[in-house]
Every structure is written in structure tokens, then in C-alpha cells.
Coordinates of C-alpha atoms and ligand atoms in Angstrom, one line a residue:
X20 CA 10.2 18.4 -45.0
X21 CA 11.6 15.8 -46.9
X22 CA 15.0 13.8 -44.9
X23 CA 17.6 15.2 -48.5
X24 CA 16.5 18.6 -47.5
X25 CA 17.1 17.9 -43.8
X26 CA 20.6 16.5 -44.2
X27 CA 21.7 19.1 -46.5
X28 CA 20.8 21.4 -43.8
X29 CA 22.8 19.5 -41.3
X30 CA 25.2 19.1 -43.1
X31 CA 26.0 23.1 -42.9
X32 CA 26.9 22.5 -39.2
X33 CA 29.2 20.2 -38.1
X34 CA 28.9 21.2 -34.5
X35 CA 25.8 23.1 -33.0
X36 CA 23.5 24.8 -35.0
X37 CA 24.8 27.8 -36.9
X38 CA 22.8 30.7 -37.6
X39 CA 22.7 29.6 -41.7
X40 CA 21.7 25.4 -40.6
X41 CA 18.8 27.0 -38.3
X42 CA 17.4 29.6 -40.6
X43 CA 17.3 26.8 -43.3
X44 CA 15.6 24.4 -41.1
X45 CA 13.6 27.6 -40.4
X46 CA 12.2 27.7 -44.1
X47 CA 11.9 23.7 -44.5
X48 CA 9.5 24.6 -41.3
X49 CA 7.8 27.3 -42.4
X50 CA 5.7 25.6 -45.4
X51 CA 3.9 29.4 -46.1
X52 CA 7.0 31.3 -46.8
X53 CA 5.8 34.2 -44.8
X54 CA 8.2 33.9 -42.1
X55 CA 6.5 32.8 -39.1
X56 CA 5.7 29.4 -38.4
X57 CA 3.0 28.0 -35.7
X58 CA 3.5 26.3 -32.9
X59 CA 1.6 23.6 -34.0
X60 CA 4.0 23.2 -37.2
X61 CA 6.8 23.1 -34.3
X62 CA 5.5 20.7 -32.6
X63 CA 5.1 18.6 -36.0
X64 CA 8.4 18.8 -37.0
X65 CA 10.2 17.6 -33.4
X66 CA 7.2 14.8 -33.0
X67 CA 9.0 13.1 -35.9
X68 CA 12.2 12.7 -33.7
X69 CA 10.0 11.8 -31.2
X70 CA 10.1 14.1 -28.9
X71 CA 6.6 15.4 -27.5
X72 CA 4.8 18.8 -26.7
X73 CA 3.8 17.5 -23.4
X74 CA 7.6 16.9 -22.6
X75 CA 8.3 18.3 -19.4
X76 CA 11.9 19.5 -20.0
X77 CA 10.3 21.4 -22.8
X78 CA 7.6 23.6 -20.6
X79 CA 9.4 26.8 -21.1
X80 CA 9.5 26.6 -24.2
X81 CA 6.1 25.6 -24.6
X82 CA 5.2 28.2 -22.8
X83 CA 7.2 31.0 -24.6
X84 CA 5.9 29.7 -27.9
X85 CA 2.3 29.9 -26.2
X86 CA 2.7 33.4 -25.6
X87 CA 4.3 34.5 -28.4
X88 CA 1.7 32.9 -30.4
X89 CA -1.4 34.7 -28.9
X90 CA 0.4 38.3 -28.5
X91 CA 1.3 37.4 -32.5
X92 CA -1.2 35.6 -34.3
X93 CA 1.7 34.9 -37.4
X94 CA 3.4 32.8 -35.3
X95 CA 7.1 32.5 -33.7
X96 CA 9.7 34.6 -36.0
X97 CA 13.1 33.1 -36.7
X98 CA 14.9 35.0 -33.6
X99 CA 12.8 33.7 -31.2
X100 CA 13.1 30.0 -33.1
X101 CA 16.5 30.4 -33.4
X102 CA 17.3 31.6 -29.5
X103 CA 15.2 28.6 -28.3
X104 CA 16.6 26.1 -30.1
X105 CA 20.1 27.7 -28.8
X106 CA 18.9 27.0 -25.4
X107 CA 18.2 23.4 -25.2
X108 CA 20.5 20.6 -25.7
X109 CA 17.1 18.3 -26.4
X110 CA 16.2 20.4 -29.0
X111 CA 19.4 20.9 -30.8
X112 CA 20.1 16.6 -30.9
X113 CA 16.9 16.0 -31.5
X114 CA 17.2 18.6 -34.6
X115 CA 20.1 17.5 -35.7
X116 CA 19.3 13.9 -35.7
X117 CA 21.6 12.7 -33.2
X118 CA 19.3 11.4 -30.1
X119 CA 19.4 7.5 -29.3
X120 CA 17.3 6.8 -32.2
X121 CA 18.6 9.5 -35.2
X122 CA 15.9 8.1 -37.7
X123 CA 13.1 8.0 -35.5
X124 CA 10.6 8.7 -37.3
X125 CA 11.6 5.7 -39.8
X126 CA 11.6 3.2 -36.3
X127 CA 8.0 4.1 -36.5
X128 CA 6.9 3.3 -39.3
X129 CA 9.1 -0.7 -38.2
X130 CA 7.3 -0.7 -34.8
X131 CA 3.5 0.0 -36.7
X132 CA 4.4 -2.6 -39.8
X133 CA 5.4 -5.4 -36.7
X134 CA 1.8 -4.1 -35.3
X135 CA 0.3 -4.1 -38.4
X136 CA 1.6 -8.2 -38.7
X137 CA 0.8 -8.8 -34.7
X138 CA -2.6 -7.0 -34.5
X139 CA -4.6 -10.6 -36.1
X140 CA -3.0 -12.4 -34.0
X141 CA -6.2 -13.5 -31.5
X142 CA -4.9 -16.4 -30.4
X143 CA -4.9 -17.4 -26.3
X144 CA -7.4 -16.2 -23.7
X145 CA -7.7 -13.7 -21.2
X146 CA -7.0 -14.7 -17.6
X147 CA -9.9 -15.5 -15.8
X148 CA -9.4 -16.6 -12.6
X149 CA -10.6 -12.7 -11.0
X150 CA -13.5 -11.5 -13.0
X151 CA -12.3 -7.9 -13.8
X152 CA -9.4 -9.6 -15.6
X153 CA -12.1 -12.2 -17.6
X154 CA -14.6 -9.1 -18.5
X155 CA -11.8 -7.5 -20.2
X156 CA -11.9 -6.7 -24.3
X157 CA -9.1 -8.9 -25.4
X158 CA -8.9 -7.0 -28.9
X159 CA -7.5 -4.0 -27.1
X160 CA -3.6 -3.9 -27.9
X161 CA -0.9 -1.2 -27.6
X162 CA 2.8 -0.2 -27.6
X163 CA 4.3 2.6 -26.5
X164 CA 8.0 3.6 -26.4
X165 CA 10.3 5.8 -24.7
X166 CA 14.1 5.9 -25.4
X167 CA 16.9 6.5 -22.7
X168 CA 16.9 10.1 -24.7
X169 CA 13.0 10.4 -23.9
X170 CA 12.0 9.9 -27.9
X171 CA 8.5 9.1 -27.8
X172 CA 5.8 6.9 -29.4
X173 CA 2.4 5.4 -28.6
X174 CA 0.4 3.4 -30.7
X175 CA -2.8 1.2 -30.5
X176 CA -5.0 1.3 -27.0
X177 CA -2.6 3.8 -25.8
X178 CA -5.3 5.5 -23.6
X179 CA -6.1 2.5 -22.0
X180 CA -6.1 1.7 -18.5
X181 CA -4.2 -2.0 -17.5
X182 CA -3.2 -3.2 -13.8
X183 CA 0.4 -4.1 -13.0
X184 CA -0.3 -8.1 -11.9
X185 CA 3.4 -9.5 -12.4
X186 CA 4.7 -6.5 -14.1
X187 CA 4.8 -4.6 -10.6
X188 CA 7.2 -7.7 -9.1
X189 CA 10.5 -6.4 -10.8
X190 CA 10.0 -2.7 -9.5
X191 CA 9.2 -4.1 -6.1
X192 CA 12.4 -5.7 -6.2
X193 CA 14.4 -2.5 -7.5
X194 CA 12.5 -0.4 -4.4
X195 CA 13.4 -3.3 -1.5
X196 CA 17.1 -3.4 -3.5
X197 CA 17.4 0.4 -3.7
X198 CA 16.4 0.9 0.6
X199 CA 18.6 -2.5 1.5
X200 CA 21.0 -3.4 -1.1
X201 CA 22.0 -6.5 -2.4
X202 CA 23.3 -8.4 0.1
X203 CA 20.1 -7.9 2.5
X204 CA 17.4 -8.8 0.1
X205 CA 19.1 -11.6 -1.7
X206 CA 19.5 -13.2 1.9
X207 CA 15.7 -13.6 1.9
X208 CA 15.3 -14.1 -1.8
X209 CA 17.6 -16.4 -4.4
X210 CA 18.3 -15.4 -7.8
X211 CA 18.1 -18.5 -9.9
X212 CA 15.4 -19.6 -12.5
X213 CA 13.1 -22.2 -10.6
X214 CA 12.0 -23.9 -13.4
X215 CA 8.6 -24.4 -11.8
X216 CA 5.2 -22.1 -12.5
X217 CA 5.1 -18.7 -11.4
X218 CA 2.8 -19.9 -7.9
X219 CA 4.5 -23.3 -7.9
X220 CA 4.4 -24.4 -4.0
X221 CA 8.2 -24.7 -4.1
X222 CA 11.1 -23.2 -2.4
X223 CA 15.0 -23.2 -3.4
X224 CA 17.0 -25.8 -1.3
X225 CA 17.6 -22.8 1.8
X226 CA 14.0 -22.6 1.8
X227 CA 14.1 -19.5 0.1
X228 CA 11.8 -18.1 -2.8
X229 CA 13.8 -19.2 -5.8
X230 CA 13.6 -15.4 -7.4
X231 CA 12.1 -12.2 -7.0
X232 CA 9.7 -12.6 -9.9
X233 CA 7.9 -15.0 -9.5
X234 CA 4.9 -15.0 -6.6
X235 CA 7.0 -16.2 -3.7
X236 CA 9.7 -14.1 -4.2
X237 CA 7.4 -11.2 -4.9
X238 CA 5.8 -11.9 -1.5
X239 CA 9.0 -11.6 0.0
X240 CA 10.0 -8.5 -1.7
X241 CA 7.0 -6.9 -0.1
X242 CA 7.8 -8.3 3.4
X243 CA 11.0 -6.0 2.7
X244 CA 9.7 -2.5 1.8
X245 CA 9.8 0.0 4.4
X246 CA 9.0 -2.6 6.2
X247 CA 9.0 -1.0 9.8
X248 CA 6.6 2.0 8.5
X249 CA 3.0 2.3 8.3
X250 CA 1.2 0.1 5.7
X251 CA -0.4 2.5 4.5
X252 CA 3.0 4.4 3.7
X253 CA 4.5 1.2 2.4
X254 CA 1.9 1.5 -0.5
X255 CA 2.4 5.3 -0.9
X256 CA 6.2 4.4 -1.5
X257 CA 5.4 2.4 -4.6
X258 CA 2.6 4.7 -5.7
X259 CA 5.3 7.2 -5.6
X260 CA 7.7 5.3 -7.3
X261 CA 5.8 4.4 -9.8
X262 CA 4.8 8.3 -10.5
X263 CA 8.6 8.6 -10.3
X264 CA 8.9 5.9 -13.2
X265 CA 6.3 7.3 -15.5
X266 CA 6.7 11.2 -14.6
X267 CA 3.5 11.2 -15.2
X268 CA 0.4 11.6 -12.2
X269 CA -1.3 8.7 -14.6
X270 CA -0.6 5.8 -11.8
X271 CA -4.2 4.3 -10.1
X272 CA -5.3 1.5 -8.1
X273 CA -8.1 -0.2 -8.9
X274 CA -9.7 -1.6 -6.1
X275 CA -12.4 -3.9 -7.8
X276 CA -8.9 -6.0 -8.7
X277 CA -7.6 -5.9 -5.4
X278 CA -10.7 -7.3 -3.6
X279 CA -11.1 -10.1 -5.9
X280 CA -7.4 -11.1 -5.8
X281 CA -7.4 -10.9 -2.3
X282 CA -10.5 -13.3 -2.4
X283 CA -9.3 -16.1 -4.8
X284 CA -5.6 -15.5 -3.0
X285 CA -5.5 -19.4 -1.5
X286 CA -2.5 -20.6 -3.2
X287 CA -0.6 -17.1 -2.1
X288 CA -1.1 -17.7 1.0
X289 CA -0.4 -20.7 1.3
X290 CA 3.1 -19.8 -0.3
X291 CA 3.9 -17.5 2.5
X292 CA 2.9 -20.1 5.3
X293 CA 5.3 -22.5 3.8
X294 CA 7.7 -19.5 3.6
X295 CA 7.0 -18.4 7.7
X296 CA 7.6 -22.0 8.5
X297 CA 10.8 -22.0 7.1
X298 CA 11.7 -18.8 8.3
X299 CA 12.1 -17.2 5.2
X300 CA 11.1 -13.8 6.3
X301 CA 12.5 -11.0 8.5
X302 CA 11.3 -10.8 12.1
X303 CA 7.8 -9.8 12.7
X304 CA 6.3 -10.2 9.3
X305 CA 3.0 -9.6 9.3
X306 CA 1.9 -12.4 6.8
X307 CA -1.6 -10.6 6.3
X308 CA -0.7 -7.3 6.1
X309 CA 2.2 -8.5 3.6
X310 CA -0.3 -10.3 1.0
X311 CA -2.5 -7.6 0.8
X312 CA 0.1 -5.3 0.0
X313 CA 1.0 -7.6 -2.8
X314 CA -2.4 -7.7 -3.7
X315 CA -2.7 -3.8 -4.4
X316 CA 0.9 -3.7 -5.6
X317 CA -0.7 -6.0 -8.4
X318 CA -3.7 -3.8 -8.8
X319 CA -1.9 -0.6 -9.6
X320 CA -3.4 0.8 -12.7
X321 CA -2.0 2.8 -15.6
X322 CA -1.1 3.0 -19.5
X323 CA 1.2 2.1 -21.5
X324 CA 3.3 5.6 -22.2
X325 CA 3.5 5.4 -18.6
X326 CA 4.8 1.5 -18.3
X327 CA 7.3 2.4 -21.5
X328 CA 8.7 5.1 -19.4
X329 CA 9.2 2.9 -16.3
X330 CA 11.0 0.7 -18.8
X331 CA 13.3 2.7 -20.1
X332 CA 14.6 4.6 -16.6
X333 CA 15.7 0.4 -16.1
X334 CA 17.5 0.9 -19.6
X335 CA 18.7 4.0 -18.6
X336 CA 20.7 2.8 -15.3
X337 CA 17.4 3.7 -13.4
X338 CA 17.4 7.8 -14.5
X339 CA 14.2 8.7 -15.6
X340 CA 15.4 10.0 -19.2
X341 CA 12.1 12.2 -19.4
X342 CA 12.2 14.3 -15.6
X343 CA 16.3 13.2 -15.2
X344 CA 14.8 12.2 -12.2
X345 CA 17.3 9.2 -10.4
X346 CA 15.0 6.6 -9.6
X347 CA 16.8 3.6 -9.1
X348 CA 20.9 3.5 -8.8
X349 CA 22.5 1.2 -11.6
X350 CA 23.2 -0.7 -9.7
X351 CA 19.4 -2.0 -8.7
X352 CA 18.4 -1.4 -12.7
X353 CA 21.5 -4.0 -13.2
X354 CA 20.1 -6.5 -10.8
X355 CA 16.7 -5.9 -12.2
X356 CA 17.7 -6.5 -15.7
X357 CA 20.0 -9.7 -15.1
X358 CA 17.0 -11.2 -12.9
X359 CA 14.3 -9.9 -16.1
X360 CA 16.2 -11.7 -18.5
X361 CA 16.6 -14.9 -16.7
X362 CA 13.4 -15.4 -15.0
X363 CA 10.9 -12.6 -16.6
X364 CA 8.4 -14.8 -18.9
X365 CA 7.1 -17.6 -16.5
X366 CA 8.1 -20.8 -18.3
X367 CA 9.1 -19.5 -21.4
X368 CA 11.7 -17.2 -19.5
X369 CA 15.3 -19.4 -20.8
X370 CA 13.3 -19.8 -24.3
X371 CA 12.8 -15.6 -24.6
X372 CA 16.2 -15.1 -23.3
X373 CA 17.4 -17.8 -26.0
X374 CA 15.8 -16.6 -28.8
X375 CA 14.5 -12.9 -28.3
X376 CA 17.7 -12.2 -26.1
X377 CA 16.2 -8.8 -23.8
X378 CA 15.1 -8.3 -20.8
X379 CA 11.1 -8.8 -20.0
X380 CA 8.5 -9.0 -17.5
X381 CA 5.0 -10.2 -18.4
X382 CA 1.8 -10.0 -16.3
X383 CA -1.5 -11.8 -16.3
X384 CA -2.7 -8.6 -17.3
X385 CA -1.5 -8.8 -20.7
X386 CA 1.1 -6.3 -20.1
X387 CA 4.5 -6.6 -21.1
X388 CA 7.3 -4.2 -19.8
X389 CA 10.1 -4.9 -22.2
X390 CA 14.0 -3.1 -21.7
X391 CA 16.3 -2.4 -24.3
X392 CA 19.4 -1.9 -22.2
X393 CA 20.9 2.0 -23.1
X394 CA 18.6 2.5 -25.6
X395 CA 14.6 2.1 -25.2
X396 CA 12.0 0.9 -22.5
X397 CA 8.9 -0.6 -24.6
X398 CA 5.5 -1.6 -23.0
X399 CA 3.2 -3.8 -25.4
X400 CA -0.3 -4.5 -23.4
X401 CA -2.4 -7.3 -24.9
X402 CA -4.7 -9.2 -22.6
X403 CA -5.1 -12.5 -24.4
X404 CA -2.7 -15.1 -22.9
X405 CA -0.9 -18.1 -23.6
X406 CA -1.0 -20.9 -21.7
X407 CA 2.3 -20.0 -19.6
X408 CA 0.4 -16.7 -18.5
X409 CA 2.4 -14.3 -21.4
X410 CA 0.7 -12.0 -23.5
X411 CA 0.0 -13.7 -27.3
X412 CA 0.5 -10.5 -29.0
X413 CA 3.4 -9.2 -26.7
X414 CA 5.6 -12.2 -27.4
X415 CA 5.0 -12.6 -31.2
X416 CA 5.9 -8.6 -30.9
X417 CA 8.6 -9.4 -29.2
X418 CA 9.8 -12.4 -31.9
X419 CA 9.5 -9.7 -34.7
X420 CA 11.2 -6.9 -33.1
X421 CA 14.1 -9.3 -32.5
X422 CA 14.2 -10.2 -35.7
X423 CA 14.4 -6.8 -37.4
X424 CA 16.5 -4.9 -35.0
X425 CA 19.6 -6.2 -33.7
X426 CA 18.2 -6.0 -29.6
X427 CA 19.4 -9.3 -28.4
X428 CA 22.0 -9.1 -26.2
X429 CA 24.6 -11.1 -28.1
X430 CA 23.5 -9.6 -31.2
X431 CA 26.8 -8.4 -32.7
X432 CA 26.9 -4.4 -33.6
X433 CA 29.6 -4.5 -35.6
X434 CA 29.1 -7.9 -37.8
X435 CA 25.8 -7.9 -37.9
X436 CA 24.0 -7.6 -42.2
X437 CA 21.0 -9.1 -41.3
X438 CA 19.5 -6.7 -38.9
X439 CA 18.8 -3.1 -38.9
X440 CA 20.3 -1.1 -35.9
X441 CA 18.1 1.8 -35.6
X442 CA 20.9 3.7 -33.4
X443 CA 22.6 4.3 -36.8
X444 CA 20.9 7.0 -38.8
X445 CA 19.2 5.3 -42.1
X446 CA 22.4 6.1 -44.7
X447 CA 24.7 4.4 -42.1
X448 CA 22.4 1.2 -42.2
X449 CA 22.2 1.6 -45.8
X450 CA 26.0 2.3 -46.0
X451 CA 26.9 -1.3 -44.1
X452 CA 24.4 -3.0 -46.6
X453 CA 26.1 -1.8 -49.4
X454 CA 29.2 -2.6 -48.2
X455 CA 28.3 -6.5 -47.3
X456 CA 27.0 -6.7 -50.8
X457 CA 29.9 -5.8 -52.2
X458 CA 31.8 -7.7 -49.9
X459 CA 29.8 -10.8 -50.7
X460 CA 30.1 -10.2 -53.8
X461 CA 33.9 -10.3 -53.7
X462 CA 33.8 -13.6 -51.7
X463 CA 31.7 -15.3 -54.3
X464 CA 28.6 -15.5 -51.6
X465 CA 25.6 -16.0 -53.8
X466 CA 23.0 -16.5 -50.6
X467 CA 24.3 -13.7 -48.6
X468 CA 23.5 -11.2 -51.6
X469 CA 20.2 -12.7 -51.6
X470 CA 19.6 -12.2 -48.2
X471 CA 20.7 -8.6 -48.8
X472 CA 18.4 -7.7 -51.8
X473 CA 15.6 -9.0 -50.3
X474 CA 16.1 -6.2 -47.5
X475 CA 15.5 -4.2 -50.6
X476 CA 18.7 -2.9 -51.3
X477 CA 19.6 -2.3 -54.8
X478 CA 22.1 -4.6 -56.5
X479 CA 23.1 -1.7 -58.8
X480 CA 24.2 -0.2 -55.2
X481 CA 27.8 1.0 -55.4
X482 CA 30.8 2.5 -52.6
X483 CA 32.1 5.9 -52.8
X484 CA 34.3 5.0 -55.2
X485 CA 31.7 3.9 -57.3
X486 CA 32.6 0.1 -57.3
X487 CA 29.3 -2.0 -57.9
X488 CA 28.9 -5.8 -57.0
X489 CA 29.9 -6.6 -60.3
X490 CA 32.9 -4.6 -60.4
X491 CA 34.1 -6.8 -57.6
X492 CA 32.9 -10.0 -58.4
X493 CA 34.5 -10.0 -62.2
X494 CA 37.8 -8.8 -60.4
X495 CA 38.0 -11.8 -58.2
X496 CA 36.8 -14.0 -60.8
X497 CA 33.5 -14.9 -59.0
X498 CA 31.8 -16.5 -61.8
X499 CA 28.2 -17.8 -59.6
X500 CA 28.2 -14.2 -58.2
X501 CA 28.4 -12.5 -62.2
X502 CA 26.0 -15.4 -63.4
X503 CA 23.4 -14.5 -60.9
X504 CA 24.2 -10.7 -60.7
X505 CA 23.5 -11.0 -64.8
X506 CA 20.1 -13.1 -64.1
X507 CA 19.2 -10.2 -61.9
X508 CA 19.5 -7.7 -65.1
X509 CA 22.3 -5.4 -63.0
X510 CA 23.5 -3.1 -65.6
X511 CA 26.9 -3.9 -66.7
X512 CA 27.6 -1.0 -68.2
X513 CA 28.6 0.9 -65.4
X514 CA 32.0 3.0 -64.6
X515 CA 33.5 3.6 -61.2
X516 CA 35.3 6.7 -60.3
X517 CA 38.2 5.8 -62.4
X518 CA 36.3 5.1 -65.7
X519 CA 36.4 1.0 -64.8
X520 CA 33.8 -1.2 -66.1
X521 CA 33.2 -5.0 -65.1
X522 CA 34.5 -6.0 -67.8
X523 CA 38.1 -4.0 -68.0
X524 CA 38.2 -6.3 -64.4
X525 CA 37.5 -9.3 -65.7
X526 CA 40.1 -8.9 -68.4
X527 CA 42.6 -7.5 -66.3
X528 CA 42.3 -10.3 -63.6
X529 CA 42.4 -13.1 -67.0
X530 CA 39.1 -14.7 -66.2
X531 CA 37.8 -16.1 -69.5
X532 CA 34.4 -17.5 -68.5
X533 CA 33.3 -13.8 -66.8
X534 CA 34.6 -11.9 -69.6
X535 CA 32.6 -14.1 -72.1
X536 CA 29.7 -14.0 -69.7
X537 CA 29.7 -9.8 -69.5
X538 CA 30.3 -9.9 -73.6
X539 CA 26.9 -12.0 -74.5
X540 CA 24.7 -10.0 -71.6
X541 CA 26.2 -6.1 -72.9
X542 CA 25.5 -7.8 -76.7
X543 CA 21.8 -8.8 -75.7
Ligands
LIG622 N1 -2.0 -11.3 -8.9 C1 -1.5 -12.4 -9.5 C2 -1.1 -13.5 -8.5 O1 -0.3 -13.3 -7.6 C3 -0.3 -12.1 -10.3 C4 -0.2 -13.0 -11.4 C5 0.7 -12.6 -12.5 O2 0.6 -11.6 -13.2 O3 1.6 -13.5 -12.7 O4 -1.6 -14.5 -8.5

């Protein structure tokens, strides 16, 4: 169904879905004109706003079509279509193009081009200092997303299994946060960049670990889960969480990992000797038993739908946007994020916050778990690394993503013509583009309509009153802007909605050199 058709429909019902928007959806739907449409054509039309069949707030549905389906071969009628869609708030935003991401499907189609650009990119070298991590295919390479709404999209080596490594150091801090709160953990663990290496033999000036994400501060962070229960429950608790993260049952441990970390594990321990001598932990740490939890914490296993979903219950104030399951209080996702954005890439942690602007957590792994505050969790996985330990592919992804989309955290959402900001719908994007043309145009700003056309937006463009950048420029007497607007071949001979032409402006306003310049181009 093409969008024109799907914003006439919309445009039918201003709030909820009236019975004349649905049944015309219904027929865009239903491509055989016989009245019935299939599941799997359902299921087609609400994957391109992203929203999945295996969504769990969907099961009834699911089910109800299911049925339907096999007691009626034809399909689901319009009164059953109609009384679902009704019934679910998911279903009617997503329909209606108003979830996080209203053009979703056209985010895609961004997401697989910056891909498309990263995917040659086989720079770097997987990590090799466990051999399960050195035996891995470094060609393998996927992103998945999840928005806080639960839109959906996985592409690449989505099917993959990847371990946690570093990536599990933020959550670990979120669970020992969320069971002690602030004040408690950050009395063991500082909050400040160390400028150092991620296993740097070096402690903030209270003998402290400088940060929670890097390896003496993630050691610590384990000393503080549950820390008076059972190891063995300790570990259930972040299995479980992490379930919670993904609502998924996709979460594993691979054990192969484990066993070799905890073999080449030298420098770790001797991170949390130097930390007992300084009396860094609580009471009656167990230093053993605290590494080897670390160890498996790093050796959790899973894929990248589920790591995307973890990501974007952080960007969703720590509510699972897929079960509405409350994971984390904002709180904790706040404390996550700040610490992510400051100290999440290794050494290249102030340069990512500098240029690329959101928060990030990178593992040896390859595995990136990227948030989007309030509006997506993203998880690229790419094992090849650079020599600060991030993922080659996930930080070029990362550099492009920035560039397109207006993610960085100081990225104005108001003033901002040079990036895209896919929580407008496509004609509002295209609306502000039009109107910074024109506005350049008015302000005799010859590079910023460059800029602008080479997004691909039409120079001929006009507002709704029909006022074209050369209306506006041989008003104000913007001679460079009508020179290079006439180079371009812009047509000239154009009206607005009061019968105006260029020219008519240029007379009106008395500026000679534009009216001669709009005589010789309309005469050739
Ligand atoms: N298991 C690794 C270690 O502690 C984690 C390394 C990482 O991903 O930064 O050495």
C-alpha cells in the first residue's frame, strides 16, 4: 500500500480509528478485493511500522487471527479486523503512524544504507587473548533495534549468538544500583572517567575503582549483588534480569568462555587484591567467589534482538517497552546512562561522547549496546576490534547514525536542517527542509541551499502558499541566491497562490540586477 494512500486514509480520522479510516485501510490491505485478508498480509502491513508477530502484547490477537484463519480458510473479515484493531492501543498508533518512529519503515531503509556503507569495513582484529573469542568469524555483523514503543528491526547476523564481555558491566551496575541505591554503591565505586585502560592497575585517589565500567569497578559491582545470598542465586539474579531485559528466554551462558577467562584472569585478580588491600570492598568479600561471578557475568550469551531490547528499557527509564515489564527505576537507567556516556568506549569514551554524543557500552566481544534516550535501544555486534578494544564496524555505525539523525545529545530538535529526525513523520522532515530553503533563500545563504539540495530536496520546492526559493530571494533582492537558483535551471515561471511570479517581486522590491537577471533566463 503505497504511504499517499495511507495518509489519505488517516487523514479521515483525526482521533481513533473511525469505522470509514479502518475499512479503507481494510481494502489498501486486502490486495484481492474479495474481502478477507490473511493473517500473513496482517502481519505484513504492521511489520512496516515495526511492530512484530511474535510481539507478546499482541498474543491474543495472534491467536484470534489463528483461529479465525483455520475455521475460515478466506481469511479475517473486516468486523473481526475492525474490533481488534479497536482493542489495542499498539495497534491503532502503530496504524495510524504515530509510535516513536511514525515513518518506520523509511528508518529502515537509513539503518540498512549505513549497513550497506559499514558492512566493508574489515578493518581491526578479533580479540584474542581467550580462544573462543580468537576462533570467532569476524565477517559476522548485525543490528537490531527496538524503540521505547517496541518498533522492531533486525538485520545482518541477527540469529547469532555473542557473549556479554564489557557489555554486561553497565547492567551489573543498574542491578547492584536498583537492590542498594545510589549512595551505597557509589561509596565503593567512583563515577569519574579514569583516563587509564579498561584493566589499568589503578585506583581513584580513595582507593576506589574509578567507575563502574571499567574492570575494577565491574569487580566491585559484583561484590555488591545480593551479595549475602547464595552464589549460585547471585548469577540466577542476572540471568533473570537479563530475560527481564530482552523478554525473551534467548539469554545463555557459555561455559567454554567462562573457563578460559577464568584461566588467563591474572591481571583481574590482581585488580581486586590491590582493591582488598585498600579496603575497597564490603565486609567479607569473597574475592574468588566475586571474580568468577564476573567471569560468567561476561560469558552470558545471547543476540542481538535481545541486547536492542535491553537497550532500549535503559531508554525507556528502565520499563521494558515490549512486556511493560519495570526493570530498572529511572532512576538507575539515569545513572546508567550518565556513567555510559562518560565512560562507555574504553579510551575513546570523551572522543564518542564529543562527537557521536549517546550513550554506549562496547565489549571485547564485538558487541555494542547503544541507547537512544526516549526513543530507541540499538545493539550492533561486530567482533573485529580496534586497538582501544571497540567494535570497528560498531563505531563507524555509530559515526554515520550520528551524522544522519539528530541522536546526539546536544543535537538541537528545533534548529537543526542538517539532520533527519526520524520522530517526525517523513512530510514534517520534508516540511522543515523546505522551509530552511526558503528561508535561506531569503537570507541570501547560497551554501546552506546547497547543503539542502544535496539532501535531495527539490529547489522548485514551495510553502503552502506556494512561495518558491525564488519567490523569496527576488523579493529580498538576493542577487547570489537568484544567480545560482538560475544556474540550477529552477523554473521561473512559477505563480504562488496569489498569481505572484519572481519577477512581479523583483520589480515590486526595485531590484534592477534580479529583474534583468529573471528577463534573459525566461527569454532563453
Ligand atoms: N572478560 C573481559 C575481562 O574482564 C572483559 C573485557 C571487555 O569486554 O572489556 O578482561
Amino acid at each position: 500500500m503505497t504511504t499517499i494512500v495511507k495518509k489519505e486514509i488517516f487523514n479521515q480520522s483525526k482521533k481513533g480509528f473511525k469505522k470509514l479510516a479502518l475499512k479503507g485501510l481494510f481494502d489498501a490491505i486486502d490486495s484481492n478485493k474479495n474481502g478477507y485478508i490473511s493473517p500473513e498480509q496482517f502481519w505484513n502491513e504492521l511489520k512496516s511500522h515495526g511492530i512484530l508477530e511474535n510481539d507478546k502484547r499482541l498474543k491474543e490477537i495472534k491467536n484470534t487471527f489463528s483461529r479465525a484463519y483455520s475455521e475460515n480458510q478466506k481469511g479475517i473479515d473486516f468486523d473481526l479486523f475492525s474490533n481488534s484493531i479497536n482493542q489495542s492501543v499498539l495497534l491503532t498508533k502503530g496504524l495510524r503512524g504515530e509510535l516513536v518512529i511514525p515513518d518506520f519503515n523509511g528508518f529502515c531503509k537509513q539503518i540498512i544504507d549505513i549497513y550497506n556503507q559499514v558492512e566493508g569495513n574489515m578493518g581491526g582484529a578479533v580479540a584474542d587473548y581467550i580462544p573462543q573469542l580468537a576462533r570467532v568469524n569476524p565477517k559476522q555483523f548485525a543490528v537490531s533495534i527496538c524503540t521505547v514503543d517496541g518498533q522492531r528491526f533486525d538485520y545482518g547476523d541477527s540469529d547469532r549468538n555473542f557473549c556479554l564481555q564489557s557489555t554486561c558491566k553497565p547492567i551489573n551496575y543498574c542491578i547492584a544500583h536498583e537492590e542498594l541505591g545510589e549512595d551505597f554503591v557509589h561509596n565503593h565505586i567512583g563515577r569519574e572517567p579514569s583516563g587509564r585502560s579498561f584493566n589499568e592497575m589503578a585506583l581513584n585517589n580513595d582507593g576506589l575503582p574509578h567507575n563502574p565500567l571499567i574492570n575494577a569497578g565491574a569487580i566491585m559491582c559484583s561484590s555488591l549483588i545480593d551479595r549475602k545470598a547464595p552464589i549460585a542465586d547471585r548469577f540466577d539474579k542476572v540471568m533473570k534480569t537479563w530475560s527481564d531485559l530482552s523478554g525473551s528466554d534467548d539469554i545463555a551462558f557459555n561455559n567454554s568462555v567462562y573457563l578460559s577467562e577464568r584461566q588467563t584472569a591474572d591481571r583481574n585478580f590482581a585488580l581486586a587484591y590491590f582493591m582488598s588491600e585498600k579496603k575497597a570492598f564490603p565486609e567479607n568479600t569473597d574475592l574468588i567467589e566475586t571474580l568468577e561471578f564476573y567471569f560468567q557475568c561476561c560469558s552470558i550469551e545471547l543476540k542481538s534482538p535481545s541486547m536492542a531490547s535491553a537497550a532500549a528499557t535503559l531508554a525507556n527509564g528502565g520499563v521494558n517497552p515490549l512486556t511493560g515489564k519495570k526493570v530498572f527505576s529511572a532512576s538507575t537507567a539515569k545513572n546508567c546512562l550518565s556513567l555510559m556516556n562518560s565512560c562507555g568506549m574504553y579510551d575513546f569514551s570523551g572522543e564518542y561522547a564529543f562527537k557521536i554524543g549517546f550513550p554506549a557500552k562496547s565489549g571485547v566481544s564485538g558487541a555494542m549496546l547503544i541507547v537512544i534516550p526516549n526513543v530507541m535501544g540499538i545493539c550492533v555486534w561486530s567482533p573485529n576490534l580496534d586497538e582501544l578494544g571497540n567494535s570497528v564496524r560498531g563505531v563507524e555505525f555509530s559515526k554515520k547514525l550520528g551524522e544522519r539523525f539528530n541522536f546526539h545529545n546536544y543535537d538541537s530538535l528545533i534548529n537543526n536542517n542538517d539532520k533527519i529526525d526520524p520522530r517526525k513523520n517523513k512530510y514534517e522532515n520534508k516540511i522543515d527542509n523546505v522551509i530552511g530553503l526558503i528561508y535561506a533563500a531569503s537570507h541570501g545563504d547560497v551554501d546552506e541551499i546547497k547543503k539542502i539540495e544535496a539532501k535531495g530536496i527539490d529547489l522548485n520546492s514551495a510553502d503552502y502558499d506556494g512561495r518558491t526559493a525564488l519567490h523569496l530571494a527576488a523579493s529580498e533582492g538576493q542577487a547570489e541566491v537568484v544567480e545560482y537558483l538560475i544556474r540550477r535551471k529552477v523554473n521561473a515561471d512559477v505563480k504562488d497562490r496569489w498569481g505572484g511570479t519572481p519577477s512581479k517581486d523583483a520589480k515590486r522590491g526595485k531590484h534592477k540586477i534580479i529583474v534583468e537577471l529573471l528577463e534573459n533566463y525566461l527569454a532563453n
